[in-house]
């Protein structure tokens, strides 16, 4: 086992996060424990608690890194129109989930203990994601208030997330229709329902 002084806390942090991510390439987080992670990197569990604060905070660090990776991909979805951008973001989101199912599920399974708020860095990533959606909706619904846009972005993305997780669980029960088509149908249907009836008028 490595001696405590062989690595800095930052290096141990990076090693532990990498070990969890490597595990998530193949298995769910439920098949992992603090002791296993410590063994993988050659340190005692108590060292990881000292570095991260708790096992939950270690997993939250992995979740934050996953969110940052997802956000980086979503930012590449800029298209010639807001509707096309929303479609592209929905597809990128679902593809990311299907490519990284265990890491994706981890993001939505973690909760802070004792009703604590998420760390600011984590909350900021989530806000950035919704800001991307809201900026598109703002172009489509110029009269919408900030509050309207916040609600609309959550409702729209809630449907995208729902279809994505159903696909992950293989519970869409409609094999002849690709997920991409379902996502686009949801986006266009929601926008139409909110009053965006003519695509040419929504740019």
Short mmCIF file of N, CA, C and O in Angstrom, two decimals, residues 82 86 130-144 148-154 156-157 190-191 194 202:
data_model
loop_
_atom_site.label_atom_id
_atom_site.label_comp_id
_atom_site.label_asym_id
_atom_site.label_seq_id
_atom_site.Cartn_x
_atom_site.Cartn_y
_atom_site.Cartn_z
N UNK A 82 -33.04 28.18 -33.41
CA UNK A 82 -33.22 27.75 -32.02
C UNK A 82 -33.87 26.38 -31.94
O UNK A 82 -33.53 25.58 -31.07
N UNK A 86 -32.27 23.11 -30.13
CA UNK A 86 -32.94 22.32 -29.10
C UNK A 86 -32.99 20.85 -29.50
O UNK A 86 -32.76 19.97 -28.66
N UNK A 130 -29.48 24.62 -18.00
CA UNK A 130 -30.80 25.20 -18.25
C UNK A 130 -30.72 26.56 -18.91
O UNK A 130 -31.63 26.95 -19.65
N UNK A 131 -29.62 27.28 -18.69
CA UNK A 131 -29.44 28.56 -19.37
C UNK A 131 -29.34 28.36 -20.87
O UNK A 131 -29.85 29.17 -21.66
N UNK A 132 -28.68 27.27 -21.29
CA UNK A 132 -28.61 26.94 -22.72
C UNK A 132 -30.00 26.76 -23.30
O UNK A 132 -30.30 27.25 -24.39
N UNK A 133 -30.84 26.04 -22.57
CA UNK A 133 -32.21 25.79 -23.04
C UNK A 133 -33.01 27.08 -23.04
O UNK A 133 -33.72 27.40 -24.01
N UNK A 134 -32.88 27.85 -21.97
CA UNK A 134 -33.64 29.09 -21.85
C UNK A 134 -33.26 30.10 -22.93
O UNK A 134 -34.11 30.85 -23.41
N UNK A 135 -31.99 30.13 -23.32
CA UNK A 135 -31.56 31.07 -24.35
C UNK A 135 -32.23 30.75 -25.69
O UNK A 135 -32.57 31.65 -26.46
N UNK A 136 -32.44 29.47 -25.96
CA UNK A 136 -33.16 29.09 -27.19
C UNK A 136 -34.63 29.47 -27.07
O UNK A 136 -35.21 30.03 -28.01
N UNK A 137 -35.22 29.18 -25.93
CA UNK A 137 -36.64 29.49 -25.74
C UNK A 137 -36.88 30.99 -25.80
O UNK A 137 -37.93 31.44 -26.27
N UNK A 138 -35.92 31.77 -25.32
CA UNK A 138 -36.05 33.23 -25.35
C UNK A 138 -36.16 33.73 -26.78
O UNK A 138 -36.88 34.69 -27.07
N UNK A 139 -35.44 33.07 -27.69
CA UNK A 139 -35.52 33.46 -29.10
C UNK A 139 -36.86 33.09 -29.71
O UNK A 139 -37.34 33.77 -30.63
N UNK A 140 -37.46 32.05 -29.19
CA UNK A 140 -38.74 31.59 -29.74
C UNK A 140 -39.94 32.29 -29.12
O UNK A 140 -40.98 32.43 -29.76
N UNK A 141 -39.79 32.71 -27.87
CA UNK A 141 -40.90 33.34 -27.15
C UNK A 141 -40.39 34.65 -26.54
O UNK A 141 -40.07 34.72 -25.34
N UNK A 142 -40.30 35.66 -27.37
CA UNK A 142 -39.68 36.93 -26.96
C UNK A 142 -40.40 37.61 -25.81
O UNK A 142 -39.78 38.37 -25.05
N UNK A 143 -41.69 37.37 -25.65
CA UNK A 143 -42.44 38.04 -24.58
C UNK A 143 -42.40 37.28 -23.26
O UNK A 143 -42.94 37.75 -22.25
N UNK A 144 -41.78 36.12 -23.23
CA UNK A 144 -41.73 35.32 -22.01
C UNK A 144 -40.84 35.98 -20.96
O UNK A 144 -39.79 36.54 -21.28
N UNK A 148 -41.09 32.57 -16.70
CA UNK A 148 -41.71 31.72 -17.73
C UNK A 148 -40.67 30.81 -18.36
O UNK A 148 -40.90 29.61 -18.54
N UNK A 149 -39.54 31.38 -18.72
CA UNK A 149 -38.50 30.61 -19.39
C UNK A 149 -37.95 29.52 -18.49
O UNK A 149 -37.65 28.41 -18.96
N UNK A 150 -37.81 29.82 -17.19
CA UNK A 150 -37.31 28.82 -16.25
C UNK A 150 -38.27 27.63 -16.18
O UNK A 150 -37.85 26.47 -16.21
N UNK A 151 -39.57 27.93 -16.12
CA UNK A 151 -40.58 26.86 -16.06
C UNK A 151 -40.60 26.07 -17.37
O UNK A 151 -40.59 24.83 -17.38
N UNK A 152 -40.60 26.78 -18.49
CA UNK A 152 -40.66 26.12 -19.79
C UNK A 152 -39.45 25.22 -20.02
O UNK A 152 -39.58 24.11 -20.56
N UNK A 153 -38.28 25.69 -19.61
CA UNK A 153 -37.07 24.88 -19.82
C UNK A 153 -37.13 23.58 -19.02
O UNK A 153 -36.71 22.53 -19.51
N UNK A 154 -37.66 23.66 -17.80
CA UNK A 154 -37.77 22.45 -16.97
C UNK A 154 -38.79 21.47 -17.54
O UNK A 154 -38.56 20.26 -17.54
N UNK A 156 -39.84 21.27 -20.73
CA UNK A 156 -39.31 20.74 -21.98
C UNK A 156 -38.24 19.70 -21.72
O UNK A 156 -38.27 18.59 -22.28
N UNK A 157 -37.28 20.03 -20.84
CA UNK A 157 -36.18 19.10 -20.61
C UNK A 157 -36.61 17.89 -19.78
O UNK A 157 -36.02 16.80 -19.89
N UNK A 190 -44.06 20.25 -27.88
CA UNK A 190 -44.11 21.18 -26.76
C UNK A 190 -44.11 22.62 -27.24
O UNK A 190 -44.89 23.45 -26.76
N UNK A 191 -43.23 22.92 -28.20
CA UNK A 191 -43.17 24.28 -28.72
C UNK A 191 -44.48 24.70 -29.36
O UNK A 191 -44.96 25.82 -29.18
N UNK A 194 -47.05 25.51 -26.82
CA UNK A 194 -46.82 26.78 -26.15
C UNK A 194 -47.04 27.98 -27.09
O UNK A 194 -46.85 29.12 -26.70
N UNK A 202 -40.47 31.40 -35.61
CA UNK A 202 -39.91 31.09 -34.29
C UNK A 202 -38.41 31.29 -34.22
O UNK A 202 -37.77 30.90 -33.26
#
